[in-house]
Short mmCIF file of C-alpha atoms in Angstrom, two decimals:
data_model
loop_
_atom_site.label_atom_id
_atom_site.label_comp_id
_atom_site.label_asym_id
_atom_site.label_seq_id
_atom_site.Cartn_x
_atom_site.Cartn_y
_atom_site.Cartn_z
CA MET A 38 57.84 201.59 135.15
CA SER A 39 53.99 203.28 134.80
CA TYR A 40 53.56 203.88 130.81
CA SER A 41 50.42 206.15 131.68
CA GLN A 42 51.35 208.76 129.70
CA GLU A 43 52.31 207.04 126.62
CA LEU A 44 49.20 205.05 126.74
CA ASP A 45 46.99 208.51 126.82
CA ILE A 46 49.03 209.75 124.24
CA ALA A 47 49.00 207.13 121.63
CA LEU A 48 45.11 206.51 122.45
CA LEU A 49 44.36 210.46 121.42
CA ALA A 50 46.80 210.00 118.23
CA VAL A 51 45.12 206.82 117.49
CA GLN A 52 41.59 208.51 117.36
CA ARG A 53 42.62 211.71 115.88
CA ALA A 54 43.77 209.02 112.80
CA THR A 55 40.72 207.59 113.08
CA LEU A 56 38.75 210.49 112.28
CA LEU A 57 41.22 210.49 108.98
CA THR A 58 41.34 206.94 107.79
CA GLN A 59 37.12 206.81 108.29
CA ASN A 60 36.78 209.69 105.91
CA VAL A 61 39.01 208.50 103.74
CA PHE A 62 37.23 204.78 104.04
CA HIS A 63 33.82 206.31 103.33
CA ASN A 64 34.96 207.82 100.12
CA ASN A 65 35.42 206.16 97.04
CA ALA A 66 38.43 207.55 95.87
CA LYS A 67 41.42 206.02 98.41
CA GLY A 68 44.26 207.44 96.28
CA THR A 69 46.19 204.16 96.19
CA LEU A 70 49.94 203.86 95.05
CA SER A 71 51.70 200.70 94.55
CA LYS A 72 54.84 200.31 96.40
CA ASP A 73 58.41 198.83 95.05
CA ASP A 74 56.65 195.34 96.13
CA ARG A 75 53.75 196.03 94.56
CA SER A 76 51.66 196.15 98.12
CA PRO A 77 49.46 199.31 97.91
CA VAL A 78 49.05 202.21 100.16
CA THR A 79 46.31 204.66 100.21
CA ILE A 80 46.28 208.32 101.30
CA GLY A 81 45.08 206.71 104.70
CA ASP A 82 47.96 204.79 105.17
CA PHE A 83 49.44 208.57 104.53
CA GLY A 84 47.77 210.74 106.58
CA ALA A 85 47.24 208.48 109.70
CA GLN A 86 50.86 207.81 109.95
CA ALA A 87 51.92 211.86 109.54
CA LEU A 88 49.26 212.15 112.52
CA ILE A 89 50.56 209.70 114.64
CA ILE A 90 54.05 210.85 114.17
CA SER A 91 53.42 214.10 114.56
CA ALA A 92 51.91 213.54 118.25
CA LEU A 93 54.41 211.08 119.19
CA ARG A 94 57.40 213.32 118.26
CA HIS A 95 55.83 216.16 120.02
CA ASN A 96 55.69 214.11 123.45
CA PHE A 97 58.84 211.83 123.31
CA PRO A 98 61.32 213.55 120.84
CA ASN A 99 63.93 210.98 121.95
CA ASP A 100 61.77 207.75 120.73
CA GLU A 101 62.44 206.21 118.06
CA ILE A 102 59.52 205.19 115.18
CA VAL A 103 59.33 202.84 112.82
CA GLY A 104 56.79 203.22 110.39
CA GLU A 105 55.67 201.53 107.42
CA GLU A 106 55.41 204.45 104.79
CA ASP A 107 57.69 207.15 103.43
CA ALA A 108 56.95 210.45 101.61
CA SER A 109 59.16 209.89 98.34
CA SER A 110 56.25 209.39 96.11
CA LEU A 111 54.68 212.16 97.79
CA ARG A 112 57.54 214.54 97.37
CA ASP A 113 57.13 213.18 93.58
CA ASN A 114 53.24 213.39 93.57
CA PRO A 115 52.50 217.38 94.88
CA SER A 116 48.79 216.90 93.93
CA LEU A 117 48.37 214.10 96.23
CA ALA A 118 50.78 215.42 98.94
CA GLU A 119 48.15 218.15 99.24
CA GLN A 120 45.30 216.00 98.81
CA ILE A 121 46.57 214.49 101.82
CA PHE A 122 47.52 217.19 103.77
CA ALA A 123 43.77 218.61 103.31
CA LEU A 124 42.75 215.81 105.02
CA VAL A 125 45.20 216.01 107.77
CA LYS A 126 44.25 219.38 108.57
CA GLU A 127 40.39 218.63 108.97
CA SER A 128 41.10 215.72 111.39
CA LYS A 129 41.10 217.13 114.46
CA LEU A 130 40.15 216.17 117.82
CA ASP A 131 36.57 218.17 119.17
CA ASP A 132 38.58 218.29 122.39
CA SER A 133 40.97 221.02 122.50
CA SER A 134 42.96 220.11 125.03
CA ALA A 135 43.28 216.48 124.07
CA GLU A 136 44.35 218.40 120.33
CA SER A 137 46.63 220.34 122.15
CA GLN A 138 48.46 217.47 123.90
CA LEU A 139 48.91 216.10 120.73
CA GLY A 140 50.84 219.13 119.79
CA GLY A 141 48.20 220.60 117.75
CA PRO A 142 47.76 220.52 113.98
CA ILE A 143 50.56 219.55 111.63
CA LYS A 144 51.72 223.26 110.19
CA ASP A 145 52.06 222.70 106.76
CA LEU A 146 52.55 220.19 104.08
CA ASP A 147 56.46 220.31 104.64
CA ALA A 148 55.84 219.03 108.33
CA MET A 149 53.27 216.70 107.43
CA LEU A 150 56.14 215.02 104.74
CA THR A 151 59.13 215.05 107.52
CA ALA A 152 56.53 213.70 109.91
CA ILE A 153 55.92 210.86 107.66
CA ASP A 154 59.54 210.11 107.21
CA ALA A 155 60.35 210.56 111.04
CA GLY A 156 59.05 206.59 110.74
CA ASN A 157 62.17 205.95 109.21
CA SER A 158 64.32 204.43 112.35
CA GLY A 159 66.04 201.11 111.64
CA GLY A 160 65.28 199.62 115.41
CA GLY A 161 68.06 198.97 117.59
CA SER A 162 68.53 197.84 120.89
CA LYS A 163 68.54 201.35 122.80
CA GLY A 164 66.02 203.23 124.21
CA ARG A 165 61.98 202.70 123.32
CA ILE A 166 60.85 201.95 119.91
CA TRP A 167 57.17 202.67 118.60
CA ALA A 168 56.61 200.88 115.84
CA LEU A 169 53.58 201.98 113.27
CA ASP A 170 51.22 200.39 110.95
CA PRO A 171 48.87 202.83 110.19
CA VAL A 172 46.01 200.75 108.28
CA ASP A 173 46.95 197.33 108.82
CA GLY A 174 45.10 194.90 106.15
CA THR A 175 44.82 197.88 103.28
CA LYS A 176 43.61 195.36 101.02
CA GLY A 177 40.63 194.86 103.24
CA PHE A 178 40.27 198.35 103.54
CA LEU A 179 40.48 199.26 99.98
CA ARG A 180 37.64 196.27 99.45
CA GLY A 181 35.81 198.24 101.92
CA GLY A 182 35.79 195.95 105.03
#
C-alpha cells in the first residue's frame, strides 16, 4: 500500500506549522503555560497542533489523532487564545495550491480550538492513528536551542 498522499499532506502540514514555530522561536515572549504535570507548553505547541490537525482532518477525516495538547486552558484564557489564533492566521504557505490541499486557513478561533481538541483519540487497534507532538523538546525550545 502506498502512503504517498499521506506523506505529501504530512510534509505540507509540517511546513506550514514550521512557519508558526519559527515565528514563535524568534520572539522572546513564547506564551508559556504549565500543564498539570508541570511541563511547559508554548503558543507554538498549541498553534502547530491546530495547523497540523486541521490539515489531517481535512484530508483524512476518519483517521484518529493522538495529540499532546488540549484547548481547555485556552478556553479559560481568551487573550492567549486570540494571540495564538493571530499566529495561526499568519502561517500560510506561499503556494496557494499547497495551502488549498491542506484545507486552507483555519476559519475562526472556535475552529482552532476544536482542531486542537481533535487530538484527543485514546488510540486503539482499528484504523489509522496519527501521533503528534508539535514541539518535541519544549524546554530546549524555550531556551532558544
